[in-house]
Amino acid sequence: MSKIIPDNKIDFWVLVHNSYGKNKEVKISGTKKEYVSQFAGFNLRPGEESFYYIVYSVGGKISYITEIKDLKDFMGKADNVEEAALSAVLEGYMIDEQFVDVAANYYEDASNYYLDLGKITSKECPYQKTHYTLTINKSTGVISNVKDNGPYMEVYTKKCPNNPRLLKIEKKEEPKDEPKKQPVKKRK
């Protein structure tokens, strides 16, 4: 997100990452002015505890982006591969860092970006993800081709009745305690 190049004339903009109530300014572009910290924002990956927001000023008026859908208007056309990936994230794809072999791999030619991204394809528990190679046109920013490379990962961290990993853990038998022997009373 730090590689965003807004198409509109912006006085300044700040990308802020909030984790556990603490703001960290990831990128500052232009001369930053005072702004109010936000208590909500958008995530780039499902299940993320932290969030991002963008503060920007146009003609001296400060505005905030706290909804991911509003990034598209802020970015405009995809000026680089990072913006192309972010525009795909806005379409429901994800840069899945849990599966590092395909997380944001890309190549490009004169007219297109080719990105390897994931997508949650089943919200049934456990989640199933699918790996895609997307072709994004450099001049229009439109996803022109989607190649399905098949499912590549299931997330087993959610507690649910059909989670194979948790079923194995629950089926482990607890060690049986030996019954305690009652002390034998001696006769007098």
mmCIF file of N, CA and C in Angstrom, residues 31-103:
data_model
loop_
_atom_site.group_PDB
_atom_site.id
_atom_site.type_symbol
_atom_site.label_atom_id
_atom_site.label_comp_id
_atom_site.label_asym_id
_atom_site.label_seq_id
_atom_site.Cartn_x
_atom_site.Cartn_y
_atom_site.Cartn_z
ATOM 1 N N THR A 31 3.343 17.501 2.659
ATOM 2 C CA THR A 31 3.531 18.117 3.977
ATOM 3 C C THR A 31 2.329 17.786 4.855
ATOM 4 N N LYS A 32 2.559 16.925 5.827
ATOM 5 C CA LYS A 32 1.496 16.437 6.698
ATOM 6 C C LYS A 32 0.953 17.554 7.570
ATOM 7 N N LYS A 33 -0.363 17.562 7.714
ATOM 8 C CA LYS A 33 -1.046 18.490 8.614
ATOM 9 C C LYS A 33 -1.650 17.672 9.761
ATOM 10 N N GLU A 34 -2.125 18.357 10.784
ATOM 11 C CA GLU A 34 -2.776 17.705 11.921
ATOM 12 C C GLU A 34 -4.023 16.950 11.442
ATOM 13 N N TYR A 35 -4.247 15.772 12.018
ATOM 14 C CA TYR A 35 -5.449 15.011 11.698
ATOM 15 C C TYR A 35 -5.898 14.246 12.937
ATOM 16 N N VAL A 36 -7.119 13.760 12.893
ATOM 17 C CA VAL A 36 -7.702 13.027 14.013
ATOM 18 C C VAL A 36 -7.500 11.534 13.775
ATOM 19 N N SER A 37 -6.966 10.836 14.770
ATOM 20 C CA SER A 37 -6.790 9.378 14.667
ATOM 21 C C SER A 37 -8.152 8.716 14.513
ATOM 22 N N GLN A 38 -8.176 7.667 13.710
ATOM 23 C CA GLN A 38 -9.419 6.943 13.465
ATOM 24 C C GLN A 38 -9.441 5.652 14.290
ATOM 25 N N PHE A 39 -10.632 5.234 14.671
ATOM 26 C CA PHE A 39 -10.790 4.028 15.480
ATOM 27 C C PHE A 39 -11.357 2.863 14.684
ATOM 28 N N ALA A 40 -11.444 3.030 13.381
ATOM 29 C CA ALA A 40 -11.903 1.974 12.484
ATOM 30 C C ALA A 40 -11.167 2.140 11.170
ATOM 31 N N GLY A 41 -11.116 1.066 10.414
ATOM 32 C CA GLY A 41 -10.438 1.107 9.122
ATOM 33 C C GLY A 41 -10.705 -0.159 8.342
ATOM 34 N N PHE A 42 -9.837 -0.468 7.411
ATOM 35 C CA PHE A 42 -10.031 -1.630 6.550
ATOM 36 C C PHE A 42 -8.873 -2.612 6.724
ATOM 37 N N ASN A 43 -9.172 -3.882 6.451
ATOM 38 C CA ASN A 43 -8.172 -4.951 6.477
ATOM 39 C C ASN A 43 -7.903 -5.391 5.051
ATOM 40 N N LEU A 44 -6.704 -5.874 4.823
ATOM 41 C CA LEU A 44 -6.373 -6.413 3.504
ATOM 42 C C LEU A 44 -6.497 -7.928 3.467
ATOM 43 N N ARG A 45 -6.490 -8.560 4.627
ATOM 44 C CA ARG A 45 -6.625 -10.010 4.717
ATOM 45 C C ARG A 45 -7.697 -10.350 5.737
ATOM 46 N N PRO A 46 -8.503 -11.369 5.444
ATOM 47 C CA PRO A 46 -9.533 -11.762 6.409
ATOM 48 C C PRO A 46 -8.911 -12.195 7.732
ATOM 49 N N GLY A 47 -9.565 -11.849 8.816
ATOM 50 C CA GLY A 47 -9.118 -12.291 10.128
ATOM 51 C C GLY A 47 -8.018 -11.458 10.754
ATOM 52 N N GLU A 48 -7.619 -10.397 10.086
ATOM 53 C CA GLU A 48 -6.570 -9.542 10.624
ATOM 54 C C GLU A 48 -7.084 -8.779 11.838
ATOM 55 N N GLU A 49 -6.281 -8.691 12.873
ATOM 56 C CA GLU A 49 -6.662 -7.971 14.088
ATOM 57 C C GLU A 49 -6.470 -6.461 13.923
ATOM 58 N N SER A 50 -5.496 -6.053 13.159
ATOM 59 C CA SER A 50 -5.192 -4.638 12.979
ATOM 60 C C SER A 50 -5.948 -4.090 11.763
ATOM 61 N N PHE A 51 -5.820 -2.781 11.534
ATOM 62 C CA PHE A 51 -6.463 -2.185 10.367
ATOM 63 C C PHE A 51 -5.636 -1.011 9.850
ATOM 64 N N TYR A 52 -5.963 -0.580 8.626
ATOM 65 C CA TYR A 52 -5.333 0.573 7.991
ATOM 66 C C TYR A 52 -6.381 1.654 7.782
ATOM 67 N N TYR A 53 -5.914 2.880 7.670
ATOM 68 C CA TYR A 53 -6.740 3.958 7.155
ATOM 69 C C TYR A 53 -5.818 4.974 6.491
ATOM 70 N N ILE A 54 -6.389 5.796 5.623
ATOM 71 C CA ILE A 54 -5.634 6.819 4.904
ATOM 72 C C ILE A 54 -6.232 8.176 5.238
ATOM 73 N N VAL A 55 -5.353 9.120 5.538
ATOM 74 C CA VAL A 55 -5.729 10.514 5.765
ATOM 75 C C VAL A 55 -5.193 11.285 4.555
ATOM 76 N N TYR A 56 -6.024 12.108 3.953
ATOM 77 C CA TYR A 56 -5.523 12.902 2.836
ATOM 78 C C TYR A 56 -6.210 14.259 2.801
ATOM 79 N N SER A 57 -5.583 15.177 2.085
ATOM 80 C CA SER A 57 -6.123 16.532 1.980
ATOM 81 C C SER A 57 -6.149 16.962 0.517
ATOM 82 N N VAL A 58 -7.289 17.496 0.115
ATOM 83 C CA VAL A 58 -7.457 18.073 -1.213
ATOM 84 C C VAL A 58 -7.972 19.494 -1.014
ATOM 85 N N GLY A 59 -7.210 20.474 -1.495
ATOM 86 C CA GLY A 59 -7.612 21.871 -1.348
ATOM 87 C C GLY A 59 -7.764 22.300 0.105
ATOM 88 N N GLY A 60 -6.964 21.719 0.984
ATOM 89 C CA GLY A 60 -6.998 22.082 2.396
ATOM 90 C C GLY A 60 -8.040 21.350 3.219
ATOM 91 N N LYS A 61 -8.900 20.553 2.578
ATOM 92 C CA LYS A 61 -9.938 19.799 3.299
ATOM 93 C C LYS A 61 -9.437 18.381 3.582
ATOM 94 N N ILE A 62 -9.403 18.001 4.867
ATOM 95 C CA ILE A 62 -8.917 16.679 5.257
ATOM 96 C C ILE A 62 -10.053 15.666 5.168
ATOM 97 N N SER A 63 -9.731 14.512 4.574
ATOM 98 C CA SER A 63 -10.686 13.408 4.441
ATOM 99 C C SER A 63 -10.012 12.124 4.893
ATOM 100 N N TYR A 64 -10.832 11.113 5.162
ATOM 101 C CA TYR A 64 -10.335 9.829 5.647
ATOM 102 C C TYR A 64 -10.903 8.701 4.807
ATOM 103 N N ILE A 65 -10.065 7.692 4.570
ATOM 104 C CA ILE A 65 -10.526 6.464 3.923
ATOM 105 C C ILE A 65 -10.459 5.375 4.977
ATOM 106 N N THR A 66 -11.633 4.904 5.393
ATOM 107 C CA THR A 66 -11.703 3.832 6.388
ATOM 108 C C THR A 66 -12.393 2.594 5.832
ATOM 109 N N GLU A 67 -12.936 2.688 4.629
ATOM 110 C CA GLU A 67 -13.591 1.566 3.955
ATOM 111 C C GLU A 67 -12.744 1.167 2.748
ATOM 112 N N ILE A 68 -12.506 -0.124 2.589
ATOM 113 C CA ILE A 68 -11.634 -0.593 1.500
ATOM 114 C C ILE A 68 -12.187 -0.234 0.126
ATOM 115 N N LYS A 69 -13.500 -0.174 -0.016
ATOM 116 C CA LYS A 69 -14.109 0.149 -1.313
ATOM 117 C C LYS A 69 -13.737 1.551 -1.801
ATOM 118 N N ASP A 70 -13.403 2.454 -0.862
ATOM 119 C CA ASP A 70 -13.063 3.826 -1.234
ATOM 120 C C ASP A 70 -11.638 3.980 -1.756
ATOM 121 N N LEU A 71 -10.833 2.927 -1.653
ATOM 122 C CA LEU A 71 -9.457 2.986 -2.164
ATOM 123 C C LEU A 71 -9.405 3.134 -3.679
ATOM 124 N N LYS A 72 -10.356 2.525 -4.381
ATOM 125 C CA LYS A 72 -10.348 2.544 -5.849
ATOM 126 C C LYS A 72 -10.367 3.981 -6.384
ATOM 127 N N ASP A 73 -11.264 4.811 -5.852
ATOM 128 C CA ASP A 73 -11.325 6.209 -6.304
ATOM 129 C C ASP A 73 -10.063 6.976 -5.922
ATOM 130 N N PHE A 74 -9.498 6.674 -4.752
ATOM 131 C CA PHE A 74 -8.291 7.343 -4.286
ATOM 132 C C PHE A 74 -7.096 7.009 -5.187
ATOM 133 N N MET A 75 -6.955 5.712 -5.545
ATOM 134 C CA MET A 75 -5.818 5.278 -6.373
ATOM 135 C C MET A 75 -5.971 5.699 -7.823
ATOM 136 N N GLY A 76 -7.181 5.548 -8.355
ATOM 137 C CA GLY A 76 -7.371 5.767 -9.779
ATOM 138 C C GLY A 76 -6.844 4.573 -10.570
ATOM 139 N N LYS A 77 -6.203 4.823 -11.688
ATOM 140 C CA LYS A 77 -5.656 3.776 -12.558
ATOM 141 C C LYS A 77 -4.442 3.118 -11.896
ATOM 142 N N ALA A 78 -4.262 1.836 -12.166
ATOM 143 C CA ALA A 78 -3.113 1.107 -11.613
ATOM 144 C C ALA A 78 -1.828 1.602 -12.269
ATOM 145 N N ASP A 79 -1.011 2.343 -11.507
ATOM 146 C CA ASP A 79 0.233 2.921 -12.021
ATOM 147 C C ASP A 79 1.432 1.993 -11.870
ATOM 148 N N ASN A 80 1.275 0.933 -11.053
ATOM 149 C CA ASN A 80 2.379 -0.002 -10.819
ATOM 150 C C ASN A 80 1.792 -1.348 -10.389
ATOM 151 N N VAL A 81 2.658 -2.332 -10.249
ATOM 152 C CA VAL A 81 2.168 -3.673 -9.930
ATOM 153 C C VAL A 81 1.539 -3.728 -8.531
ATOM 154 N N GLU A 82 2.017 -2.909 -7.608
ATOM 155 C CA GLU A 82 1.437 -2.889 -6.266
ATOM 156 C C GLU A 82 -0.011 -2.404 -6.315
ATOM 157 N N GLU A 83 -0.265 -1.352 -7.111
ATOM 158 C CA GLU A 83 -1.630 -0.862 -7.264
ATOM 159 C C GLU A 83 -2.493 -1.881 -7.999
ATOM 160 N N ALA A 84 -1.909 -2.609 -8.957
ATOM 161 C CA ALA A 84 -2.658 -3.656 -9.656
ATOM 162 C C ALA A 84 -3.075 -4.746 -8.664
ATOM 163 N N ALA A 85 -2.159 -5.128 -7.771
ATOM 164 C CA ALA A 85 -2.478 -6.134 -6.752
ATOM 165 C C ALA A 85 -3.559 -5.610 -5.811
ATOM 166 N N LEU A 86 -3.452 -4.356 -5.418
ATOM 167 C CA LEU A 86 -4.443 -3.769 -4.525
ATOM 168 C C LEU A 86 -5.812 -3.687 -5.200
ATOM 169 N N SER A 87 -5.837 -3.381 -6.491
ATOM 170 C CA SER A 87 -7.121 -3.349 -7.198
ATOM 171 C C SER A 87 -7.738 -4.748 -7.257
ATOM 172 N N ALA A 88 -6.910 -5.791 -7.342
ATOM 173 C CA ALA A 88 -7.428 -7.162 -7.305
ATOM 174 C C ALA A 88 -7.951 -7.508 -5.910
ATOM 175 N N VAL A 89 -7.286 -6.996 -4.868
ATOM 176 C CA VAL A 89 -7.761 -7.202 -3.495
ATOM 177 C C VAL A 89 -9.157 -6.593 -3.347
ATOM 178 N N LEU A 90 -9.388 -5.466 -3.992
ATOM 179 C CA LEU A 90 -10.704 -4.830 -3.942
ATOM 180 C C LEU A 90 -11.770 -5.682 -4.632
ATOM 181 N N GLU A 91 -11.332 -6.606 -5.484
ATOM 182 C CA GLU A 91 -12.254 -7.518 -6.176
ATOM 183 C C GLU A 91 -12.417 -8.843 -5.432
ATOM 184 N N GLY A 92 -11.833 -8.956 -4.228
ATOM 185 C CA GLY A 92 -12.013 -10.167 -3.424
ATOM 186 C C GLY A 92 -10.827 -11.103 -3.388
ATOM 187 N N TYR A 93 -9.754 -10.799 -4.117
ATOM 188 C CA TYR A 93 -8.550 -11.633 -4.082
ATOM 189 C C TYR A 93 -7.704 -11.229 -2.885
ATOM 190 N N MET A 94 -6.707 -12.045 -2.565
ATOM 191 C CA MET A 94 -5.877 -11.730 -1.409
ATOM 192 C C MET A 94 -4.427 -12.104 -1.642
ATOM 193 N N ILE A 95 -3.556 -11.311 -1.042
ATOM 194 C CA ILE A 95 -2.133 -11.627 -1.022
ATOM 195 C C ILE A 95 -1.957 -12.468 0.230
ATOM 196 N N ASP A 96 -1.902 -13.773 0.055
ATOM 197 C CA ASP A 96 -1.943 -14.693 1.188
ATOM 198 C C ASP A 96 -0.542 -15.011 1.665
ATOM 199 N N GLU A 97 -0.118 -14.317 2.696
ATOM 200 C CA GLU A 97 1.232 -14.509 3.219
ATOM 201 C C GLU A 97 1.406 -15.837 3.932
ATOM 202 N N GLN A 98 0.293 -16.548 4.222
ATOM 203 C CA GLN A 98 0.407 -17.869 4.838
ATOM 204 C C GLN A 98 0.940 -18.895 3.832
ATOM 205 N N PHE A 99 0.783 -18.601 2.556
ATOM 206 C CA PHE A 99 1.271 -19.511 1.525
ATOM 207 C C PHE A 99 2.312 -18.747 0.709
ATOM 208 N N VAL A 100 3.530 -18.686 1.224
ATOM 209 C CA VAL A 100 4.554 -17.788 0.703
ATOM 210 C C VAL A 100 4.974 -18.077 -0.731
ATOM 211 N N ASP A 101 4.771 -19.291 -1.223
ATOM 212 C CA ASP A 101 5.188 -19.596 -2.589
ATOM 213 C C ASP A 101 4.401 -18.817 -3.638
ATOM 214 N N VAL A 102 3.180 -18.445 -3.321
ATOM 215 C CA VAL A 102 2.387 -17.688 -4.297
ATOM 216 C C VAL A 102 2.011 -16.293 -3.816
ATOM 217 N N ALA A 103 2.465 -15.900 -2.643
ATOM 218 C CA ALA A 103 2.068 -14.597 -2.103
ATOM 219 C C ALA A 103 2.666 -13.473 -2.938
#
